[in-house]
JSON list of C-alpha atoms in Angstrom, two decimals:
[
{"chain": "A", "resi": 1, "resn": "GLY", "atom": "CA", "xyz": [-25.29, -76.27, 58.55]},
{"chain": "A", "resi": 2, "resn": "LYS", "atom": "CA", "xyz": [-28.11, -76.23, 61.02]},
{"chain": "A", "resi": 3, "resn": "SER", "atom": "CA", "xyz": [-30.59, -79.04, 61.02]},
{"chain": "A", "resi": 4, "resn": "ALA", "atom": "CA", "xyz": [-34.11, -78.06, 61.92]},
{"chain": "A", "resi": 5, "resn": "ALA", "atom": "CA", "xyz": [-36.36, -80.35, 63.90]},
{"chain": "A", "resi": 6, "resn": "ILE", "atom": "CA", "xyz": [-39.17, -81.68, 61.76]},
{"chain": "A", "resi": 7, "resn": "SER", "atom": "CA", "xyz": [-42.40, -83.08, 63.12]},
{"chain": "A", "resi": 8, "resn": "ILE", "atom": "CA", "xyz": [-43.60, -86.56, 62.24]},
{"chain": "A", "resi": 9, "resn": "SER", "atom": "CA", "xyz": [-46.58, -85.01, 60.47]},
{"chain": "A", "resi": 10, "resn": "ASP", "atom": "CA", "xyz": [-44.35, -82.73, 58.39]},
{"chain": "A", "resi": 11, "resn": "ASN", "atom": "CA", "xyz": [-42.04, -85.64, 57.59]},
{"chain": "A", "resi": 12, "resn": "ASN", "atom": "CA", "xyz": [-44.97, -87.78, 56.46]},
{"chain": "A", "resi": 13, "resn": "HIS", "atom": "CA", "xyz": [-46.21, -84.94, 54.27]},
{"chain": "A", "resi": 14, "resn": "LEU", "atom": "CA", "xyz": [-42.77, -84.61, 52.66]},
{"chain": "A", "resi": 15, "resn": "ILE", "atom": "CA", "xyz": [-42.60, -88.35, 52.04]},
{"chain": "A", "resi": 16, "resn": "VAL", "atom": "CA", "xyz": [-46.03, -88.36, 50.39]},
{"chain": "A", "resi": 17, "resn": "ARG", "atom": "CA", "xyz": [-44.99, -85.41, 48.21]},
{"chain": "A", "resi": 18, "resn": "ALA", "atom": "CA", "xyz": [-41.75, -87.18, 47.26]},
{"chain": "A", "resi": 19, "resn": "PHE", "atom": "CA", "xyz": [-43.63, -90.30, 46.17]},
{"chain": "A", "resi": 20, "resn": "ALA", "atom": "CA", "xyz": [-46.24, -88.24, 44.30]},
{"chain": "A", "resi": 21, "resn": "ARG", "atom": "CA", "xyz": [-43.51, -86.44, 42.39]},
{"chain": "A", "resi": 22, "resn": "ALA", "atom": "CA", "xyz": [-41.71, -89.75, 41.82]},
{"chain": "A", "resi": 23, "resn": "PHE", "atom": "CA", "xyz": [-44.75, -91.37, 40.23]},
{"chain": "A", "resi": 24, "resn": "LYS", "atom": "CA", "xyz": [-45.41, -88.26, 38.14]},
{"chain": "A", "resi": 25, "resn": "TYR", "atom": "CA", "xyz": [-41.84, -88.37, 36.83]},
{"chain": "A", "resi": 26, "resn": "ARG", "atom": "CA", "xyz": [-42.13, -92.12, 36.23]},
{"chain": "A", "resi": 27, "resn": "LYS", "atom": "CA", "xyz": [-45.21, -91.60, 34.07]},
{"chain": "A", "resi": 28, "resn": "MET", "atom": "CA", "xyz": [-43.39, -88.89, 32.13]},
{"chain": "A", "resi": 29, "resn": "TYR", "atom": "CA", "xyz": [-40.28, -91.06, 31.81]},
{"chain": "A", "resi": 30, "resn": "GLU", "atom": "CA", "xyz": [-42.26, -93.99, 30.46]},
{"chain": "A", "resi": 31, "resn": "LYS", "atom": "CA", "xyz": [-43.62, -91.68, 27.74]},
{"chain": "A", "resi": 32, "resn": "CYS", "atom": "CA", "xyz": [-40.43, -89.88, 26.72]},
{"chain": "A", "resi": 33, "resn": "GLY", "atom": "CA", "xyz": [-37.65, -92.14, 28.08]},
{"chain": "A", "resi": 34, "resn": "ASP", "atom": "CA", "xyz": [-35.38, -89.21, 28.90]},
{"chain": "A", "resi": 35, "resn": "TYR", "atom": "CA", "xyz": [-34.90, -87.83, 32.41]},
{"chain": "A", "resi": 36, "resn": "LYS", "atom": "CA", "xyz": [-33.07, -84.79, 31.05]},
{"chain": "A", "resi": 37, "resn": "SER", "atom": "CA", "xyz": [-36.18, -83.71, 29.14]},
{"chain": "A", "resi": 38, "resn": "ILE", "atom": "CA", "xyz": [-38.26, -84.14, 32.29]},
{"chain": "A", "resi": 39, "resn": "ALA", "atom": "CA", "xyz": [-35.84, -81.91, 34.20]},
{"chain": "A", "resi": 40, "resn": "LYS", "atom": "CA", "xyz": [-36.24, -79.20, 31.58]},
{"chain": "A", "resi": 41, "resn": "MET", "atom": "CA", "xyz": [-40.05, -79.52, 31.48]},
{"chain": "A", "resi": 42, "resn": "GLU", "atom": "CA", "xyz": [-40.29, -79.46, 35.28]},
{"chain": "A", "resi": 43, "resn": "ASN", "atom": "CA", "xyz": [-37.68, -76.72, 35.72]},
{"chain": "A", "resi": 44, "resn": "THR", "atom": "CA", "xyz": [-35.64, -78.82, 38.13]},
{"chain": "A", "resi": 45, "resn": "SER", "atom": "CA", "xyz": [-32.24, -80.48, 38.17]},
{"chain": "A", "resi": 46, "resn": "GLU", "atom": "CA", "xyz": [-31.47, -83.72, 36.39]},
{"chain": "A", "resi": 47, "resn": "SER", "atom": "CA", "xyz": [-30.24, -85.19, 39.67]},
{"chain": "A", "resi": 48, "resn": "SER", "atom": "CA", "xyz": [-33.57, -84.42, 41.33]},
{"chain": "A", "resi": 49, "resn": "VAL", "atom": "CA", "xyz": [-35.47, -86.20, 38.57]},
{"chain": "A", "resi": 50, "resn": "TYR", "atom": "CA", "xyz": [-33.09, -89.16, 38.76]},
{"chain": "A", "resi": 51, "resn": "ARG", "atom": "CA", "xyz": [-33.45, -89.44, 42.56]},
{"chain": "A", "resi": 52, "resn": "HIS", "atom": "CA", "xyz": [-37.24, -89.33, 42.30]},
{"chain": "A", "resi": 53, "resn": "LEU", "atom": "CA", "xyz": [-37.25, -91.93, 39.54]},
{"chain": "A", "resi": 54, "resn": "LYS", "atom": "CA", "xyz": [-35.32, -94.26, 41.85]},
{"chain": "A", "resi": 55, "resn": "LEU", "atom": "CA", "xyz": [-38.16, -93.84, 44.37]},
{"chain": "A", "resi": 56, "resn": "ALA", "atom": "CA", "xyz": [-40.76, -94.61, 41.72]},
{"chain": "A", "resi": 57, "resn": "TYR", "atom": "CA", "xyz": [-39.13, -97.95, 40.98]},
{"chain": "A", "resi": 58, "resn": "MET", "atom": "CA", "xyz": [-38.67, -98.93, 44.64]},
{"chain": "A", "resi": 59, "resn": "HIS", "atom": "CA", "xyz": [-40.06, -102.36, 45.58]},
{"chain": "A", "resi": 60, "resn": "PRO", "atom": "CA", "xyz": [-43.82, -102.06, 46.27]},
{"chain": "A", "resi": 61, "resn": "ASP", "atom": "CA", "xyz": [-43.50, -103.80, 49.66]},
{"chain": "A", "resi": 62, "resn": "THR", "atom": "CA", "xyz": [-40.99, -101.16, 50.76]},
{"chain": "A", "resi": 63, "resn": "VAL", "atom": "CA", "xyz": [-43.23, -98.34, 49.52]},
{"chain": "A", "resi": 64, "resn": "ASN", "atom": "CA", "xyz": [-46.20, -99.84, 51.38]},
{"chain": "A", "resi": 65, "resn": "ALA", "atom": "CA", "xyz": [-44.17, -100.23, 54.57]},
{"chain": "A", "resi": 66, "resn": "ILE", "atom": "CA", "xyz": [-43.05, -96.59, 54.40]},
{"chain": "A", "resi": 67, "resn": "MET", "atom": "CA", "xyz": [-46.50, -95.25, 53.57]},
{"chain": "A", "resi": 68, "resn": "SER", "atom": "CA", "xyz": [-48.19, -97.31, 56.31]},
{"chain": "A", "resi": 69, "resn": "GLY", "atom": "CA", "xyz": [-45.64, -96.22, 58.89]},
{"chain": "A", "resi": 70, "resn": "THR", "atom": "CA", "xyz": [-44.33, -99.75, 59.45]},
{"chain": "A", "resi": 71, "resn": "LEU", "atom": "CA", "xyz": [-40.94, -98.60, 58.21]},
{"chain": "A", "resi": 72, "resn": "GLN", "atom": "CA", "xyz": [-40.09, -95.24, 59.76]},
{"chain": "A", "resi": 73, "resn": "CYS", "atom": "CA", "xyz": [-37.76, -93.01, 57.82]},
{"chain": "A", "resi": 74, "resn": "SER", "atom": "CA", "xyz": [-36.96, -89.42, 57.06]},
{"chain": "A", "resi": 75, "resn": "VAL", "atom": "CA", "xyz": [-37.05, -87.95, 53.57]},
{"chain": "A", "resi": 76, "resn": "ASP", "atom": "CA", "xyz": [-33.23, -88.03, 53.48]},
{"chain": "A", "resi": 77, "resn": "LYS", "atom": "CA", "xyz": [-33.20, -91.71, 54.43]},
{"chain": "A", "resi": 78, "resn": "LEU", "atom": "CA", "xyz": [-35.91, -92.37, 51.86]},
{"chain": "A", "resi": 79, "resn": "PHE", "atom": "CA", "xyz": [-33.66, -91.20, 49.04]},
{"chain": "A", "resi": 80, "resn": "HIS", "atom": "CA", "xyz": [-30.76, -93.25, 50.45]},
{"chain": "A", "resi": 81, "resn": "ILE", "atom": "CA", "xyz": [-32.69, -96.54, 50.57]},
{"chain": "A", "resi": 82, "resn": "SER", "atom": "CA", "xyz": [-34.16, -96.16, 47.10]}
]
């Protein structure tokens, strides 16, 4: 398929949203312990919840480096390094 160019600002916004969703899912997961239930509650796929949970448990130094811009990455790369 076609790949659209994405601005740095848009990429940063997507990364922040991905981490926000990841930490939301982590909080839910720590309460219920079941990613399948989260997927149903959030009306999303189980694989999406699982990928975001991997982000939520990423090493804090890596998260800080990404959020500060020290470690540049796209949203796709973000999910690959988690």
